[in-house]
PDB file of N, CA, C and O in Angstrom:
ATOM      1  N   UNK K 141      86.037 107.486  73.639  1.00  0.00           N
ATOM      2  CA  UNK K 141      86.690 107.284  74.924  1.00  0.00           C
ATOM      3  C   UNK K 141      87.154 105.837  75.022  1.00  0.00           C
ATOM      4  O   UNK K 141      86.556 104.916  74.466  1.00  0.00           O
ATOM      5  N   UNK K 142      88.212 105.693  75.731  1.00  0.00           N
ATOM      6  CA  UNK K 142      88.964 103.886  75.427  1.00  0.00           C
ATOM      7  C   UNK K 142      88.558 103.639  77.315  1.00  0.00           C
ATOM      8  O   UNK K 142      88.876 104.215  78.356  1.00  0.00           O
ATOM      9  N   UNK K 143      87.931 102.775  77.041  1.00  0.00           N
ATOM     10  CA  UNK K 143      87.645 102.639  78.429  1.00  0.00           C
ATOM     11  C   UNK K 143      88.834 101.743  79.192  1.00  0.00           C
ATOM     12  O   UNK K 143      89.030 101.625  80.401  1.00  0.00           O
ATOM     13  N   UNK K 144      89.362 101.314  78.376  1.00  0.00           N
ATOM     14  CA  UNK K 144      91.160 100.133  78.332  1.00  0.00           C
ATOM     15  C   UNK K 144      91.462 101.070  79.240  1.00  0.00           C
ATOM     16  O   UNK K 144      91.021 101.085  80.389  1.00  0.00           O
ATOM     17  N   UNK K 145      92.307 101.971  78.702  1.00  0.00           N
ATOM     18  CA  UNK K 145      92.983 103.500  79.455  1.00  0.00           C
ATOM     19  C   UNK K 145      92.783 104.063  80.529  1.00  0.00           C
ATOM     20  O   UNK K 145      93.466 104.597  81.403  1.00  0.00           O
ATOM     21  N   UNK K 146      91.146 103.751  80.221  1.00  0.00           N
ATOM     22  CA  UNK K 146      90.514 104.977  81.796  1.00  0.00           C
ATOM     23  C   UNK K 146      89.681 104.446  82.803  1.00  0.00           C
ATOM     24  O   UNK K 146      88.593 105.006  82.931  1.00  0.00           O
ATOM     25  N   UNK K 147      90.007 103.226  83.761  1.00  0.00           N
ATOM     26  CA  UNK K 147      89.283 102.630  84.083  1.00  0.00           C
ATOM     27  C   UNK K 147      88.221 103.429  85.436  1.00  0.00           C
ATOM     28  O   UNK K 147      88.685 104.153  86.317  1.00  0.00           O
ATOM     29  N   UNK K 148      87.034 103.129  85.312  1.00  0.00           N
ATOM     30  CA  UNK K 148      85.864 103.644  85.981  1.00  0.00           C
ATOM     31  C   UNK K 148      86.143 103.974  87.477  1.00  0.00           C
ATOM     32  O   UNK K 148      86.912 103.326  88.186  1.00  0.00           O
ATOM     33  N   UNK K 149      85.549 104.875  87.803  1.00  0.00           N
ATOM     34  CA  UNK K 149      85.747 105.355  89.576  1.00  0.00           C
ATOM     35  C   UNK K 149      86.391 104.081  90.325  1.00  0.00           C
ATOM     36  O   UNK K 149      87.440 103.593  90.745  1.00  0.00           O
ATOM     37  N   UNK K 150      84.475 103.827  90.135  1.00  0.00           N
ATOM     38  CA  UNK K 150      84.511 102.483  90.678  1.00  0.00           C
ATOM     39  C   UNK K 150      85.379 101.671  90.903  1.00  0.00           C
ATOM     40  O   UNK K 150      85.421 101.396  92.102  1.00  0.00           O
ATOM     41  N   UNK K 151      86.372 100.957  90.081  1.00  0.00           N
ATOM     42  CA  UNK K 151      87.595 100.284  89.932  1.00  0.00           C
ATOM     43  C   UNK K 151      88.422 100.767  90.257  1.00  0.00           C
ATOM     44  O   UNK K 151      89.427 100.084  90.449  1.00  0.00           O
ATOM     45  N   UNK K 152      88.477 102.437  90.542  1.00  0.00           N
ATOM     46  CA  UNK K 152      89.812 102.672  91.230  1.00  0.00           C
ATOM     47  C   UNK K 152      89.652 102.727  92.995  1.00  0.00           C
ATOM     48  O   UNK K 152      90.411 102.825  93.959  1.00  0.00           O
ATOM     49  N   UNK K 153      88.137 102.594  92.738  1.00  0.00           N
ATOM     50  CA  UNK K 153      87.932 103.026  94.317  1.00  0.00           C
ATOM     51  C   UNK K 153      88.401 101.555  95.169  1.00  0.00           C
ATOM     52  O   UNK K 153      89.111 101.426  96.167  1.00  0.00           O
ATOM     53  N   UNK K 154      87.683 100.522  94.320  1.00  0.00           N
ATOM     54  CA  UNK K 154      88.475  98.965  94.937  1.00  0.00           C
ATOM     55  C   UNK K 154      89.782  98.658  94.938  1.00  0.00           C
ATOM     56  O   UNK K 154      90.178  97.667  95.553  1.00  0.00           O
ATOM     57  N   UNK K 155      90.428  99.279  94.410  1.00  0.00           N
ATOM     58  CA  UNK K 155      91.983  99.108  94.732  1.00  0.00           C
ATOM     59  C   UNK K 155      92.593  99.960  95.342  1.00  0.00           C
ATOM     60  O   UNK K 155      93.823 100.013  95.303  1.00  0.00           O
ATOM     61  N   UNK K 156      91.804 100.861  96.077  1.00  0.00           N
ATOM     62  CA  UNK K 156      92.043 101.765  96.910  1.00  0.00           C
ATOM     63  C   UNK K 156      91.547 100.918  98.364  1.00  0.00           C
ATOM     64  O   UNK K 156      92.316 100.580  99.264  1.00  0.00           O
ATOM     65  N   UNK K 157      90.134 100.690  98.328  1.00  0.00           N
ATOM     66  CA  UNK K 157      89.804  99.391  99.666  1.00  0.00           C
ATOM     67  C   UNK K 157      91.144  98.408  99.881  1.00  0.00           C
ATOM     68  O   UNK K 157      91.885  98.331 100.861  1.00  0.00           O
ATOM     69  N   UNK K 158      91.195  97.546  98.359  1.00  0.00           N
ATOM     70  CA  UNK K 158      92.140  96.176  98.275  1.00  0.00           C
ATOM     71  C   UNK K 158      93.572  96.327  99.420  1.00  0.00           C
ATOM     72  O   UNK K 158      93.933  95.518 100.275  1.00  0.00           O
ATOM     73  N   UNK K 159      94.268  97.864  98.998  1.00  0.00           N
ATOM     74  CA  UNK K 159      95.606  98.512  99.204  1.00  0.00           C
ATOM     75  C   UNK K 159      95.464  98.689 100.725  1.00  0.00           C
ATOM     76  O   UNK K 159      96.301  98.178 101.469  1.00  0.00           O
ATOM     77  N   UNK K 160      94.303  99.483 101.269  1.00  0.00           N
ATOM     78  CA  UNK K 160      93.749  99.630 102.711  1.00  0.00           C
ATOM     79  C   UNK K 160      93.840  98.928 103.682  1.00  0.00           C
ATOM     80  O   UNK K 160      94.308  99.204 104.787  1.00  0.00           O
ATOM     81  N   UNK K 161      93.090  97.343 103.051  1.00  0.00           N
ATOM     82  CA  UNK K 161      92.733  96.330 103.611  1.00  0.00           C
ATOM     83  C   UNK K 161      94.290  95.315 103.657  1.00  0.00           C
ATOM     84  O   UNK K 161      94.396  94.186 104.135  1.00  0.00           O
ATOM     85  N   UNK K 162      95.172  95.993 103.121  1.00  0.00           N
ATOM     86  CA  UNK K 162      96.166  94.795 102.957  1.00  0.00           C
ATOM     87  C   UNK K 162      97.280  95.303 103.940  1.00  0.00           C
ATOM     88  O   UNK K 162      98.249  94.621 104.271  1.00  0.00           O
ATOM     89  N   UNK K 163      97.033  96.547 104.355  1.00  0.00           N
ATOM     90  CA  UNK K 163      98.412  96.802 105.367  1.00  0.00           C
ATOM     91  C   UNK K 163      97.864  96.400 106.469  1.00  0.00           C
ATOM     92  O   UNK K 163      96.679  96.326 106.797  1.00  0.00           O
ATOM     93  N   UNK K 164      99.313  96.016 107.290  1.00  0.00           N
ATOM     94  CA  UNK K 164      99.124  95.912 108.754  1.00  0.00           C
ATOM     95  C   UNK K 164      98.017  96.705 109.206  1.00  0.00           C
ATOM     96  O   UNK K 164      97.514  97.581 108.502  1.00  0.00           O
ATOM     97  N   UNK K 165      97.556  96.369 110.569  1.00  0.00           N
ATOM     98  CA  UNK K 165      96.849  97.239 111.566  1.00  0.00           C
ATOM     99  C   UNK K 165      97.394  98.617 112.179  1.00  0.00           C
ATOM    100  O   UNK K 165      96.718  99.598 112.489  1.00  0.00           O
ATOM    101  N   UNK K 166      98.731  98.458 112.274  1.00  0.00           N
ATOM    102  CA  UNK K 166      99.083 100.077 112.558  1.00  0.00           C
ATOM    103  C   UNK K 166      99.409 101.025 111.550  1.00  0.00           C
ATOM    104  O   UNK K 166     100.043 102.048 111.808  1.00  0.00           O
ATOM    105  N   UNK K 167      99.016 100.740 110.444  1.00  0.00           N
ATOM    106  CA  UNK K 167      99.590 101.427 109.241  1.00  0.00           C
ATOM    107  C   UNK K 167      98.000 101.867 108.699  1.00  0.00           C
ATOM    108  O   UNK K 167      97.878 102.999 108.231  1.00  0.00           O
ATOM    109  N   UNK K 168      97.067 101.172 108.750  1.00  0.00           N
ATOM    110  CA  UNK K 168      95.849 101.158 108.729  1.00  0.00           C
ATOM    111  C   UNK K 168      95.242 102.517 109.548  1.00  0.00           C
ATOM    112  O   UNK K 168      94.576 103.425 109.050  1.00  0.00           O
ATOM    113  N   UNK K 169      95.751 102.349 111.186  1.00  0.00           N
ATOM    114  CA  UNK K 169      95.325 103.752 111.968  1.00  0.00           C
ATOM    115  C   UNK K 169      96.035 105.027 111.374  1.00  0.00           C
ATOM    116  O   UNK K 169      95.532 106.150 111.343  1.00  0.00           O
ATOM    117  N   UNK K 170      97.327 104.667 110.890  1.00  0.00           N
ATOM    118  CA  UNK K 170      98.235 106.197 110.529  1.00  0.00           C
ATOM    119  C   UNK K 170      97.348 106.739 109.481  1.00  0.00           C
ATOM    120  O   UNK K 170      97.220 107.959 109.379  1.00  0.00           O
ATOM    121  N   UNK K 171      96.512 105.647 108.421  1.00  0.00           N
ATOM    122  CA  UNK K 171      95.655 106.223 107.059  1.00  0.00           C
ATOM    123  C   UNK K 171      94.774 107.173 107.688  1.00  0.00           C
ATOM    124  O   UNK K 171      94.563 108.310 107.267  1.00  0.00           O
ATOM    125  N   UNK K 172      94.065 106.438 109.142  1.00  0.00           N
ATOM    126  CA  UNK K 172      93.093 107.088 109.153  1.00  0.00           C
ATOM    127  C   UNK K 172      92.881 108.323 109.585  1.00  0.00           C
ATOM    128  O   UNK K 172      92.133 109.192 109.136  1.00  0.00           O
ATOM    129  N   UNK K 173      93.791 108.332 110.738  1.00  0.00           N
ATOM    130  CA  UNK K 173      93.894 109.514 111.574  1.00  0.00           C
ATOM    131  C   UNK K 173      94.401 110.885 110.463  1.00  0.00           C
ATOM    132  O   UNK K 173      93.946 112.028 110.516  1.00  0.00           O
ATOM    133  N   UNK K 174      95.487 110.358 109.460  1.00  0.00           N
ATOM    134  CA  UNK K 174      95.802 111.390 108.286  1.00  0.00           C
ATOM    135  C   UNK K 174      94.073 111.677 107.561  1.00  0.00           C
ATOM    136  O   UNK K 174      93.653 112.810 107.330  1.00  0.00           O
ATOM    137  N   UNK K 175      93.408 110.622 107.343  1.00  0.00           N
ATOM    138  CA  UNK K 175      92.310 111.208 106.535  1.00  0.00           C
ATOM    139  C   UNK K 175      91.118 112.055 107.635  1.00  0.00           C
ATOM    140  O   UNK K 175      90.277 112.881 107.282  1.00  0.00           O
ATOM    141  N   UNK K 176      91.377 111.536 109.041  1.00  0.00           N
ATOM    142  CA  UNK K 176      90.251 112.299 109.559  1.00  0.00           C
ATOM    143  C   UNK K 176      91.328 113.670 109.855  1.00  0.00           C
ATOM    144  O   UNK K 176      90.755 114.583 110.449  1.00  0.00           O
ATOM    145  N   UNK K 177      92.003 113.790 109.702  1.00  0.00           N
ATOM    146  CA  UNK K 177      93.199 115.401 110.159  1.00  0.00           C
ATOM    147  C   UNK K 177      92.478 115.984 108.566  1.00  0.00           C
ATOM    148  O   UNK K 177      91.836 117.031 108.656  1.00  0.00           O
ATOM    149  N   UNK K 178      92.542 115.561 107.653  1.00  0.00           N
ATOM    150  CA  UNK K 178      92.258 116.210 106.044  1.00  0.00           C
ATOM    151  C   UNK K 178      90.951 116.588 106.183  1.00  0.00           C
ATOM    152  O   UNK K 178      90.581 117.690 105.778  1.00  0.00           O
ATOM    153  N   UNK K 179      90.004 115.603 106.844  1.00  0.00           N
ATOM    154  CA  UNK K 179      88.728 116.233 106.547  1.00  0.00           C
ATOM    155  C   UNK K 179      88.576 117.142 107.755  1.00  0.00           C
ATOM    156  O   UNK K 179      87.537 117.796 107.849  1.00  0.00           O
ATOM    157  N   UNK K 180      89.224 117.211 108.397  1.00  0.00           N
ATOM    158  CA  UNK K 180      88.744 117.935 110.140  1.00  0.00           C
ATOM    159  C   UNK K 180      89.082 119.601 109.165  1.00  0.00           C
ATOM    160  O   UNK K 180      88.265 120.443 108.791  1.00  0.00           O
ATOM    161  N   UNK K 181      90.733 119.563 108.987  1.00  0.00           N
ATOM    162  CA  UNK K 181      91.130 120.810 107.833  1.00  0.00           C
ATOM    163  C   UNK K 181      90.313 121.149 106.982  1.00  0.00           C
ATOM    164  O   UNK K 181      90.444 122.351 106.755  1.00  0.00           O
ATOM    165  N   UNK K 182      89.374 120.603 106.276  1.00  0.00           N
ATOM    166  CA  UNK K 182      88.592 120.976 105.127  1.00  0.00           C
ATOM    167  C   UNK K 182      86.979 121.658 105.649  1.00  0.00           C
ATOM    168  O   UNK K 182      86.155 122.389 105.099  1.00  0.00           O
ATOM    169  N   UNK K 183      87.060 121.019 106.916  1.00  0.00           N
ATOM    170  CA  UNK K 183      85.678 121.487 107.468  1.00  0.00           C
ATOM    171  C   UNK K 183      85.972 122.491 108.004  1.00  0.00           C
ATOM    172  O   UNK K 183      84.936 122.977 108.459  1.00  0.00           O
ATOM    173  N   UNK K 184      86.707 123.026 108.192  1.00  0.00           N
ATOM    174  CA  UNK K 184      87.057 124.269 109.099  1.00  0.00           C
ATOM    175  C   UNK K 184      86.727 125.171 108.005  1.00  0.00           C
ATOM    176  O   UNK K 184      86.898 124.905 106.815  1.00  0.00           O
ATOM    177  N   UNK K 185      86.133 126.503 108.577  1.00  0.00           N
ATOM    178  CA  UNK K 185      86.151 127.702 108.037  1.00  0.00           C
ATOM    179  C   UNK K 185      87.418 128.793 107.630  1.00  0.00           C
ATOM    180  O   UNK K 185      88.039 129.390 108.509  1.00  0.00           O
ATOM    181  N   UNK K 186      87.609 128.906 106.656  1.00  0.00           N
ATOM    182  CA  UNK K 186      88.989 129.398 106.213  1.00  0.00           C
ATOM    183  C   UNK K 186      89.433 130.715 107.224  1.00  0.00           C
ATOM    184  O   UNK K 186      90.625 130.924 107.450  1.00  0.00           O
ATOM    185  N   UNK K 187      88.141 131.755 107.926  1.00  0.00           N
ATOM    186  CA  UNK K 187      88.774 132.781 108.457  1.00  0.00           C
ATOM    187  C   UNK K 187      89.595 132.355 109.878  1.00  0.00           C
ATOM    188  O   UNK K 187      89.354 131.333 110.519  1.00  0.00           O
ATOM    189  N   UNK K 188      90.347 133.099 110.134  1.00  0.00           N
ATOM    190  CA  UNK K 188      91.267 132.838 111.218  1.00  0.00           C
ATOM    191  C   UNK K 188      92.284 131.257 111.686  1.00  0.00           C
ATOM    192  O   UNK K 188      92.744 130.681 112.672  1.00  0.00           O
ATOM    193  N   UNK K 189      92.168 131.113 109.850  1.00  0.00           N
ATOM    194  CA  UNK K 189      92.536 129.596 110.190  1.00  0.00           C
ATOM    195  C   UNK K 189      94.116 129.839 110.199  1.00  0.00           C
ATOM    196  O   UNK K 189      94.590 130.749 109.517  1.00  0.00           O
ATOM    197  N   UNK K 190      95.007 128.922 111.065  1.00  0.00           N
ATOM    198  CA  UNK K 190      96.471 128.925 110.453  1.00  0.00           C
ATOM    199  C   UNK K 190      96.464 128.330 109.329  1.00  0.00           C
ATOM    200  O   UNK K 190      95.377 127.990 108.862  1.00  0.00           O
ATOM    201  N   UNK K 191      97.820 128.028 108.541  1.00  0.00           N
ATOM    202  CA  UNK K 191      98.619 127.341 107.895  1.00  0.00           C
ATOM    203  C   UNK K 191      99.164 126.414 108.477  1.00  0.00           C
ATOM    204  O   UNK K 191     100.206 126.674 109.077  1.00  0.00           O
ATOM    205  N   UNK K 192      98.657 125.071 108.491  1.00  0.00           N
ATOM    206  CA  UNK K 192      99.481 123.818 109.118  1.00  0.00           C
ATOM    207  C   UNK K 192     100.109 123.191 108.662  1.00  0.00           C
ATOM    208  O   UNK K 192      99.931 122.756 107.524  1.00  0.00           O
ATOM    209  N   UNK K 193     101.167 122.896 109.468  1.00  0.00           N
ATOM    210  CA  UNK K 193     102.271 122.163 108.757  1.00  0.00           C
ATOM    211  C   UNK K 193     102.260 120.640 108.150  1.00  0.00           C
ATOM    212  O   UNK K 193     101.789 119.671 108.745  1.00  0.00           O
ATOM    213  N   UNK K 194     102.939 120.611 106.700  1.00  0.00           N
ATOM    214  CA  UNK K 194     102.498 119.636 106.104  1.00  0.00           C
ATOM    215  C   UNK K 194     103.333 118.187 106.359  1.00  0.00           C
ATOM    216  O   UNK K 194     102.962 117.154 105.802  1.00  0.00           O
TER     217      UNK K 194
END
């Protein structure tokens, strides 16, 4: 395995913070509210669920 190539979670997860931390403040809420809408969708139970628009 070339670890050059494939760098560790870890390291991708900090340039995922770095990228986060570097936008404005209102661009910051649009991340979040999209990631709490993804997890709100994922927690839901699939029966009687709609299809929401993407």
């Amino acid at each position: 395995m070339d670890s050059k190539s494939d760098p560790p979670d870890e390291a991708q997860g900090l340039r995922l913070v770095r990228a986060f931390l570097s936008l404005p403040p209102d661009k910051r809420a649009e991340v979040i509210a999209f990631v709490e809408d993804l997890a709100r969708a994922h927690a839901r139970p699939d029966d009687g669920q709609e299809v929401s628009p993407a």
